PDB file of C-alpha atoms and ligand atoms in Angstrom:
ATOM      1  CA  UNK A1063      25.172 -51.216-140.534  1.00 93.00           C
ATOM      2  CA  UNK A1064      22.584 -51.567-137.754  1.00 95.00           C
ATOM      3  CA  UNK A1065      20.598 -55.127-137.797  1.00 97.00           C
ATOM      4  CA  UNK A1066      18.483 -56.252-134.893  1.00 98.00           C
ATOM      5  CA  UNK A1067      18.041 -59.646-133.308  1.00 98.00           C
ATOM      6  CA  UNK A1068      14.590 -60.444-132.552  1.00 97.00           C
ATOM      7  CA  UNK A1069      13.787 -63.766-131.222  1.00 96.00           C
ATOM      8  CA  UNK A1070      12.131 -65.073-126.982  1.00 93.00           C
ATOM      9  CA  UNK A1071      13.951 -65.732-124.666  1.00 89.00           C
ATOM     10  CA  UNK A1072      16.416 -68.492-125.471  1.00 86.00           C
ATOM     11  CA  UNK A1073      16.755 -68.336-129.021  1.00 92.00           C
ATOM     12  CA  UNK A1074      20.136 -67.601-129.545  1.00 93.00           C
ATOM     13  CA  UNK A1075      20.367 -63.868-129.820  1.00 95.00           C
ATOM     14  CA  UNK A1076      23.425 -63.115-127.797  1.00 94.00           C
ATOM     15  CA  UNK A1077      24.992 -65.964-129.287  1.00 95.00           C
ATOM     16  CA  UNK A1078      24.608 -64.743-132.945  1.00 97.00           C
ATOM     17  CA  UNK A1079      25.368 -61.298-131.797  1.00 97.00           C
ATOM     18  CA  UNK A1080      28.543 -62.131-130.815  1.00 96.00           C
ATOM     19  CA  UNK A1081      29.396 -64.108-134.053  1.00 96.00           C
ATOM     20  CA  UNK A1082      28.133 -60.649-136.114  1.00 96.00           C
ATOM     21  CA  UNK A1083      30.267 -58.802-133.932  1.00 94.00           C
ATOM     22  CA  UNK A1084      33.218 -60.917-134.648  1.00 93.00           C
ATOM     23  CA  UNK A1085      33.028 -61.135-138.350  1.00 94.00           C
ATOM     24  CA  UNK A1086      31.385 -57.564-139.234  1.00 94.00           C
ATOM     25  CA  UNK A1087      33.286 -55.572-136.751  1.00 91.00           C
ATOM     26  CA  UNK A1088      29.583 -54.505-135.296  1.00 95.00           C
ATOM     27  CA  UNK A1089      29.318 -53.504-131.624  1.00 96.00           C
ATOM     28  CA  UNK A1090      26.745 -55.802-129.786  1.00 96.00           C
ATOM     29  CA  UNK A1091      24.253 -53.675-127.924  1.00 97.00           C
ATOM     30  CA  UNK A1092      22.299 -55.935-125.170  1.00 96.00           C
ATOM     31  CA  UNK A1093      20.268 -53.809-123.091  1.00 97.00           C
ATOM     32  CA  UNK A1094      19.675 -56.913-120.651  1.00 95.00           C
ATOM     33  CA  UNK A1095      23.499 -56.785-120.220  1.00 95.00           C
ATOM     34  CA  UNK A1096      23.877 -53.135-119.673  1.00 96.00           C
ATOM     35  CA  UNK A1097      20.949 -53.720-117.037  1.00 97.00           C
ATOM     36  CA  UNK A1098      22.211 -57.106-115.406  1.00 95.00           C
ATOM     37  CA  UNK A1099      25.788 -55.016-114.889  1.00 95.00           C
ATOM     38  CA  UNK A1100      23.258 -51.894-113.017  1.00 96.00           C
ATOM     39  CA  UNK A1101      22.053 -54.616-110.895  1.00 96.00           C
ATOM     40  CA  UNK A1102      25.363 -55.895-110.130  1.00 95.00           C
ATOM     41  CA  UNK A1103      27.060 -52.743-109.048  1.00 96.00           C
ATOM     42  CA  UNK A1104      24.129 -51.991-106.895  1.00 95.00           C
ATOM     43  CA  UNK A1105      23.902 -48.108-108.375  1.00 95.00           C
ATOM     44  CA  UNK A1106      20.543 -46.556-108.144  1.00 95.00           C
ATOM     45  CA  UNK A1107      19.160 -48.038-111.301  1.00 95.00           C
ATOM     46  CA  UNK A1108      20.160 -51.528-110.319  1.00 95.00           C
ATOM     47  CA  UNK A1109      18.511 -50.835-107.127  1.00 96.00           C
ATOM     48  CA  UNK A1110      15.236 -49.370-108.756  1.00 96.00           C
ATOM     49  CA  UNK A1111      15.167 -52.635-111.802  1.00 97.00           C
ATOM     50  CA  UNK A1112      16.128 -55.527-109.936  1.00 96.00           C
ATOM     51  CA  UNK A1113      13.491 -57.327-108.425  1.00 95.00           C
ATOM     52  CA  UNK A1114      11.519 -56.702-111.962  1.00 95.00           C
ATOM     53  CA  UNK A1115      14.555 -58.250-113.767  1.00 92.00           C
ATOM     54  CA  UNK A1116      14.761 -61.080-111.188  1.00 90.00           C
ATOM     55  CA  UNK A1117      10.684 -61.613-111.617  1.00 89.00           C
ATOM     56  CA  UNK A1118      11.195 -61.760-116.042  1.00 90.00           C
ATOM     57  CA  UNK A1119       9.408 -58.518-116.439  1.00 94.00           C
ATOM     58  CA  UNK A1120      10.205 -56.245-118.330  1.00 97.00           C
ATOM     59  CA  UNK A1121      11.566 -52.728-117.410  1.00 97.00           C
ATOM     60  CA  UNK A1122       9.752 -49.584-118.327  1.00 97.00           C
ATOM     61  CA  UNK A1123      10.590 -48.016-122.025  1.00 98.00           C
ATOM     62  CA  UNK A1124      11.850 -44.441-119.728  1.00 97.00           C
ATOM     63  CA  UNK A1125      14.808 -46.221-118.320  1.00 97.00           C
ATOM     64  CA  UNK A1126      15.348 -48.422-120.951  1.00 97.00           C
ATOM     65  CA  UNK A1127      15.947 -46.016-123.717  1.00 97.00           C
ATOM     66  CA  UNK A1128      17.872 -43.661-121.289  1.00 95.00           C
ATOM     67  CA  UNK A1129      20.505 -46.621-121.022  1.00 96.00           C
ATOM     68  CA  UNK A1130      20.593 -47.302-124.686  1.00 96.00           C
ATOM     69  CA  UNK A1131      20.972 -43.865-125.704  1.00 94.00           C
ATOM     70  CA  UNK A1132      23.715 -43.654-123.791  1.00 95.00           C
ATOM     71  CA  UNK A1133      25.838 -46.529-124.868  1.00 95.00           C
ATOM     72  CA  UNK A1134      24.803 -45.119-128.110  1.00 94.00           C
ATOM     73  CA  UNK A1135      26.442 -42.080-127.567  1.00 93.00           C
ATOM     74  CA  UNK A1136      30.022 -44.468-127.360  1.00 94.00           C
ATOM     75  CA  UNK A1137      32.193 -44.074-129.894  1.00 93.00           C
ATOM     76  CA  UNK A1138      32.340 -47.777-130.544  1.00 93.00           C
ATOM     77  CA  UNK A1139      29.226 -47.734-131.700  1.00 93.00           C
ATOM     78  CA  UNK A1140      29.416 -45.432-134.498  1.00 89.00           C
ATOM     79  CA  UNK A1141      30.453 -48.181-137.544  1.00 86.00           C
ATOM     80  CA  UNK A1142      27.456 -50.325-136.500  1.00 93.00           C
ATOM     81  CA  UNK A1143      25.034 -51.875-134.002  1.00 96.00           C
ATOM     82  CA  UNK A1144      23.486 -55.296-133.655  1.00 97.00           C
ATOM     83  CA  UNK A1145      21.192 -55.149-131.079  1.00 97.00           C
ATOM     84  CA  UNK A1146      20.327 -58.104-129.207  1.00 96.00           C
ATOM     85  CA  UNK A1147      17.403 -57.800-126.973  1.00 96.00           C
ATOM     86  CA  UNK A1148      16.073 -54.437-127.756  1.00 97.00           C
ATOM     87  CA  UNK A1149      13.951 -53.245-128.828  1.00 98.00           C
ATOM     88  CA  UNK A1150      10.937 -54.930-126.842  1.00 98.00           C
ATOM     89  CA  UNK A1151       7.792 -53.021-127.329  1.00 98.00           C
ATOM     90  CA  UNK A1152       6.691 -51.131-130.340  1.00 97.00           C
ATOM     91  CA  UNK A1153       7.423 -47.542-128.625  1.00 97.00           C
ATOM     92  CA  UNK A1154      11.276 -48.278-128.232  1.00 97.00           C
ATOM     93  CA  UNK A1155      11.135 -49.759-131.792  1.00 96.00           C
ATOM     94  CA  UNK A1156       9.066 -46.086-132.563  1.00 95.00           C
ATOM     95  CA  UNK A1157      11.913 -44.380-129.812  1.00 95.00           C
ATOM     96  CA  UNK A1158      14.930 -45.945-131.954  1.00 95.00           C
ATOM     97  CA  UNK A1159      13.399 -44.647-135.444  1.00 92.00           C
ATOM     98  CA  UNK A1160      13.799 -41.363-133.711  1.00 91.00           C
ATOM     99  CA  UNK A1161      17.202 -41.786-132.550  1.00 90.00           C
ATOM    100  CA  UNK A1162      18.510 -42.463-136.048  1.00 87.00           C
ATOM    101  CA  UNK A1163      15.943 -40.128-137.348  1.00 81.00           C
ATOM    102  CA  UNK A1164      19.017 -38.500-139.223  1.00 74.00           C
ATOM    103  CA  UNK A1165      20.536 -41.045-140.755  1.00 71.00           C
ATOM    104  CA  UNK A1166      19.669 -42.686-144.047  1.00 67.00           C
ATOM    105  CA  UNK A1167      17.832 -46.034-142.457  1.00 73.00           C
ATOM    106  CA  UNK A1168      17.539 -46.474-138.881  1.00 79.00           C
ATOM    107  CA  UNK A1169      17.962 -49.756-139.066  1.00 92.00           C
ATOM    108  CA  UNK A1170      19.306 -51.992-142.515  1.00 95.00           C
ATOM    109  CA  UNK A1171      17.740 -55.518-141.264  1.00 97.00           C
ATOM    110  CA  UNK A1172      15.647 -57.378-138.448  1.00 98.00           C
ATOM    111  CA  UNK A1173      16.233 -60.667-137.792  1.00 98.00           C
ATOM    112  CA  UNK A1174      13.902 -62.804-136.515  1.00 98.00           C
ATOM    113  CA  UNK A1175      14.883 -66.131-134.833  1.00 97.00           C
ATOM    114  CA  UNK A1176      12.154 -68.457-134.735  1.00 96.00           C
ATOM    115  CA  UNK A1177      12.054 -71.367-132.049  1.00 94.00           C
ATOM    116  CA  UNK A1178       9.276 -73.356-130.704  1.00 92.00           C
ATOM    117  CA  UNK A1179       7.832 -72.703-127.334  1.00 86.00           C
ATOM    118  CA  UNK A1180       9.010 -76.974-126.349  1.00 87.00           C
ATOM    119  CA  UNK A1181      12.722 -76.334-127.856  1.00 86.00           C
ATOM    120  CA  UNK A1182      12.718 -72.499-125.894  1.00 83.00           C
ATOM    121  CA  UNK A1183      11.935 -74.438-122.192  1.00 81.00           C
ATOM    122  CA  UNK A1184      14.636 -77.026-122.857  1.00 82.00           C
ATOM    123  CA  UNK A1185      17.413 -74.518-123.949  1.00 75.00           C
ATOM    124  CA  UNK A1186      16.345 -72.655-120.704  1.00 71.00           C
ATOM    125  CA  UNK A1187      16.299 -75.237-118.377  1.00 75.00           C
ATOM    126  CA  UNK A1188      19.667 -76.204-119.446  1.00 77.00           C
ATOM    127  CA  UNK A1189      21.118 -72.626-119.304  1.00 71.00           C
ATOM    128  CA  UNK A1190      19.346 -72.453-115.788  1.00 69.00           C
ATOM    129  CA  UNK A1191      21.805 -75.324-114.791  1.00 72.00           C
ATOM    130  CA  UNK A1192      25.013 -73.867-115.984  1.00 71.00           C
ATOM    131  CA  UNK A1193      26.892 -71.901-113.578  1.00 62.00           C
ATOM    132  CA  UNK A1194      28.576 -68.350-114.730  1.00 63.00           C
ATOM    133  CA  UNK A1195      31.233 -68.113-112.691  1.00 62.00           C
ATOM    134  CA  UNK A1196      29.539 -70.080-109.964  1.00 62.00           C
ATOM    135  CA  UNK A1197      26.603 -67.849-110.255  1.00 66.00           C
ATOM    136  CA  UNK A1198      23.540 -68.673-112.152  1.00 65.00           C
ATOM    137  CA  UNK A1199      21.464 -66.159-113.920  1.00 63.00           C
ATOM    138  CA  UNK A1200      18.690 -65.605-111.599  1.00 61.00           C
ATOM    139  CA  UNK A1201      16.113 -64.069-114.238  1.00 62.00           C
ATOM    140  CA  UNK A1202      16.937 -67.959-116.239  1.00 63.00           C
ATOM    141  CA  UNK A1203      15.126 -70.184-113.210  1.00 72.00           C
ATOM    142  CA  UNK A1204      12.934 -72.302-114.759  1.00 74.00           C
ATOM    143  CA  UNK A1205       9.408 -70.240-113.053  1.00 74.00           C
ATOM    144  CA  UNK A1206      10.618 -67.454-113.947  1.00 83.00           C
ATOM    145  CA  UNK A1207      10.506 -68.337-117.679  1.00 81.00           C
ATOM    146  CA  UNK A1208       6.611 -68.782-117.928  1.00 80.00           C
ATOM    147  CA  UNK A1209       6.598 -64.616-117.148  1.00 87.00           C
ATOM    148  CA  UNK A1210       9.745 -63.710-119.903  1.00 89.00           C
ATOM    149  CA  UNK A1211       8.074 -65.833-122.216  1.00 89.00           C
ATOM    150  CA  UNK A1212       4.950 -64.115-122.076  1.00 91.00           C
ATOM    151  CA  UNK A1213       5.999 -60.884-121.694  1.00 94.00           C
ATOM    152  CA  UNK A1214       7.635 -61.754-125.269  1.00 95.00           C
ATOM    153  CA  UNK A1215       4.681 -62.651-126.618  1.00 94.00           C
ATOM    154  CA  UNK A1216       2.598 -59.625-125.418  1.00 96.00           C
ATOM    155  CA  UNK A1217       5.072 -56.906-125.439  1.00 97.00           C
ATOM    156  CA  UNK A1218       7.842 -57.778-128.128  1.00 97.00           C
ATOM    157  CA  UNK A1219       6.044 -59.974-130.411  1.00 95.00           C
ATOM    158  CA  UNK A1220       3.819 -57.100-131.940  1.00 96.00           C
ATOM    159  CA  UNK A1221       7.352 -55.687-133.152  1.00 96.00           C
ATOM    160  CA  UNK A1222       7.239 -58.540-136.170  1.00 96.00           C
ATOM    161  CA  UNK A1223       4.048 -57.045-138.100  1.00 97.00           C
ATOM    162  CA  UNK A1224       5.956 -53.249-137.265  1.00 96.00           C
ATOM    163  CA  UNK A1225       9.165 -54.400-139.046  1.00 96.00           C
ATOM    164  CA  UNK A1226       7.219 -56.374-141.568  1.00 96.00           C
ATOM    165  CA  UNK A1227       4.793 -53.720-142.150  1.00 96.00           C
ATOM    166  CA  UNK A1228       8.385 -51.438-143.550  1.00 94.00           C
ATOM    167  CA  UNK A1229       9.897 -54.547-145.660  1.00 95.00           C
ATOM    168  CA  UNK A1230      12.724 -55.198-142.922  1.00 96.00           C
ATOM    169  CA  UNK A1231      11.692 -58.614-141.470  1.00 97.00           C
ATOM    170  CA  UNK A1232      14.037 -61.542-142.586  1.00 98.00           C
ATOM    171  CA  UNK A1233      13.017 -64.850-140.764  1.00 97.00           C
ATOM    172  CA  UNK A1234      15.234 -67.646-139.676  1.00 98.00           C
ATOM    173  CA  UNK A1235      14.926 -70.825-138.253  1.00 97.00           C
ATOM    174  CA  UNK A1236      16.260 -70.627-135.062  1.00 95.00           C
ATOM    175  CA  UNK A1237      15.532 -74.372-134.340  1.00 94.00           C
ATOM    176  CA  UNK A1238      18.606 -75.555-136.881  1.00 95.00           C
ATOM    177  CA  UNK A1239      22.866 -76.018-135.440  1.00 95.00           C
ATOM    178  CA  UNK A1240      23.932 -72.902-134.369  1.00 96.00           C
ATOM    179  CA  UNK A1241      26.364 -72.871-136.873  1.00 97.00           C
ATOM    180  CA  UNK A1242      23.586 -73.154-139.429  1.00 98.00           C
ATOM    181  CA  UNK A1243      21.930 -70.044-137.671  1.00 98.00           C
ATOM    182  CA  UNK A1244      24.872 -68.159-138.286  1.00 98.00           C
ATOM    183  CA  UNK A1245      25.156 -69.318-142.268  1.00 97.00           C
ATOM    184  CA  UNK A1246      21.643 -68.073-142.806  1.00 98.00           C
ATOM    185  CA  UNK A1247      22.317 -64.810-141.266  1.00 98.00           C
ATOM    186  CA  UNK A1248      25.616 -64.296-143.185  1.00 97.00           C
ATOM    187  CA  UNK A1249      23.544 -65.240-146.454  1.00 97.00           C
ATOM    188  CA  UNK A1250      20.782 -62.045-145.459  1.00 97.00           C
ATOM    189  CA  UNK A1251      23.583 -59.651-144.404  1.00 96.00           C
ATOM    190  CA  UNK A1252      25.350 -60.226-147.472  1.00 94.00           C
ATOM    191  CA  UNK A1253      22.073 -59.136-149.177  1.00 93.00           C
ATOM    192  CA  UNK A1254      21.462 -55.819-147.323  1.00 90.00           C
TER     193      UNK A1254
HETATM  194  P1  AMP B1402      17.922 -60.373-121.923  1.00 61.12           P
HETATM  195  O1  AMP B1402      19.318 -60.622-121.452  1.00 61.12           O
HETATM  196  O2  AMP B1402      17.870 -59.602-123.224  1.00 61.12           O
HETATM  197  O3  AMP B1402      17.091 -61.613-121.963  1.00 61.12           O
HETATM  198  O4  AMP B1402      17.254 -59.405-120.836  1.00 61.12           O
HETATM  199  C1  AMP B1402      17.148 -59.784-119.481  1.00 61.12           C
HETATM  200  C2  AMP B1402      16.087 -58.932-118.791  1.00 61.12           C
HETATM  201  O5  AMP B1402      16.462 -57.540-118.865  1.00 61.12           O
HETATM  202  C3  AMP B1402      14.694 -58.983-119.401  1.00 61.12           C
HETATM  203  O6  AMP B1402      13.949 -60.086-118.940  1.00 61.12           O
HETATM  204  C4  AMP B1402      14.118 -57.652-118.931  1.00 61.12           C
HETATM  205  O7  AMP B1402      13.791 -57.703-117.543  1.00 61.12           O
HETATM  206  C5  AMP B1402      15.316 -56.724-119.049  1.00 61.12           C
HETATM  207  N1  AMP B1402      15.415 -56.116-120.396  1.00 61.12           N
HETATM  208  C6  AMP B1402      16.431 -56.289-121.295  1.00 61.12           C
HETATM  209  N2  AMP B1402      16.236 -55.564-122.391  1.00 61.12           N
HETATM  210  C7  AMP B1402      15.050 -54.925-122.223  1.00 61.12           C
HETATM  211  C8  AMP B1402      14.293 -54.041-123.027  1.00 61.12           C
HETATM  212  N3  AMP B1402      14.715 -53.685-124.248  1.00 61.12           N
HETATM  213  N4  AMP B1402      13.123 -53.572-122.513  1.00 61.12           N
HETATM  214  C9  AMP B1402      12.695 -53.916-121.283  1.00 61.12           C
HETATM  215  N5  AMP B1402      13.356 -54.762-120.482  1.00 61.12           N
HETATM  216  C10 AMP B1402      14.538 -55.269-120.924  1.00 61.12           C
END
């Protein structure tokens, strides 16, 4: 099974990735992870994508889909995906259609979390205040959101009429307890 989490900045993605992960036994694939940890260990990536990370832009498709491909390639990933964060632009939606161009559906479901722009700047703000150990996310400061935010809505948000356009767009509303969240999107993977 390979669903996607689509959703700005804020809207719970990771966190329902994780619960998928837990109770399907999918492997959560977050590209902004896989970069964050480049950026961390300083390697020549890191170097290259860091101050673009730190500024909420987004990183080119190139290196993007050269990192995903490879944690692809893991073995863990073989009895199913949920992506959280990718794709972002219609070519790496396009790029992973190619990727699984073998397989009988490249991907079984999108999931689209839906949260107001108001409810988004509060749930940042608030992560933006709580320390990982003792660090803070830098790309979650609260000017930095205004770019991530709109880089969503010109980059990722034409993927919604893509997905839609091929009958794989289930919506949620992102806005409800988290735990509700997670009911709806047990009650659309149990339909796929
Ligand atoms: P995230 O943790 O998914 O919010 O990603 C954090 C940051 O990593 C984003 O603001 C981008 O700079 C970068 N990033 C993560 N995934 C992608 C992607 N699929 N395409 C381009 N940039 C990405």
């Amino acid at each position: 099974m390979k669903i996607i989490l689509l959703g700005p900045p804020g809207s719970g993605k990771g966190t329902q990735a994780k619960r998928l992960e837990a109770r399907h036994g999918l492997v959560q694939v977050s590209t902004g992870e896989i970069l964050r940890e480049a950026v961390a260990s300083e390697s020549l990536l890191g170097k290259t994508i860091k101050n673009t990370m730190a500024a909420g832009n987004l990183i080119s498709d190139d290196l993007v889909l050269e990192v995903l491909e490879r944690r692809l390639a893991e073995p863990d990933c073989k009895d199913g995906v949920v992506f959280d964060g990718f794709p972002r632009t219609i070519a790496q939606a396009e790029a992973l259609n190619d990727i699984f161009s073998e397989a009988e559906r490249a991907v079984d479901a999108v999931i689209m979390l839906e949260v107001d722009d108001v409810v988004l700047i509060s749930r940042i703000e608030q992560r933006a205040k709580e320390a990982v150990d003792g660090k803070v996310r830098s790309d979650d400061r609260v000017e930095v959101l205004k770019n991530r935010l709109s880089a969503y809505y010109e980059w990722t948000a034409p993927i919604i009429p893509f997905y839609e356009a091929r009958g794989l767009l289930w919506r949620v509303d992102g806005m409800r307890e988290v735990h509700q969240v997670t009911d709806a999107i047990e009650t659309i993977v149990s339909q796929i």
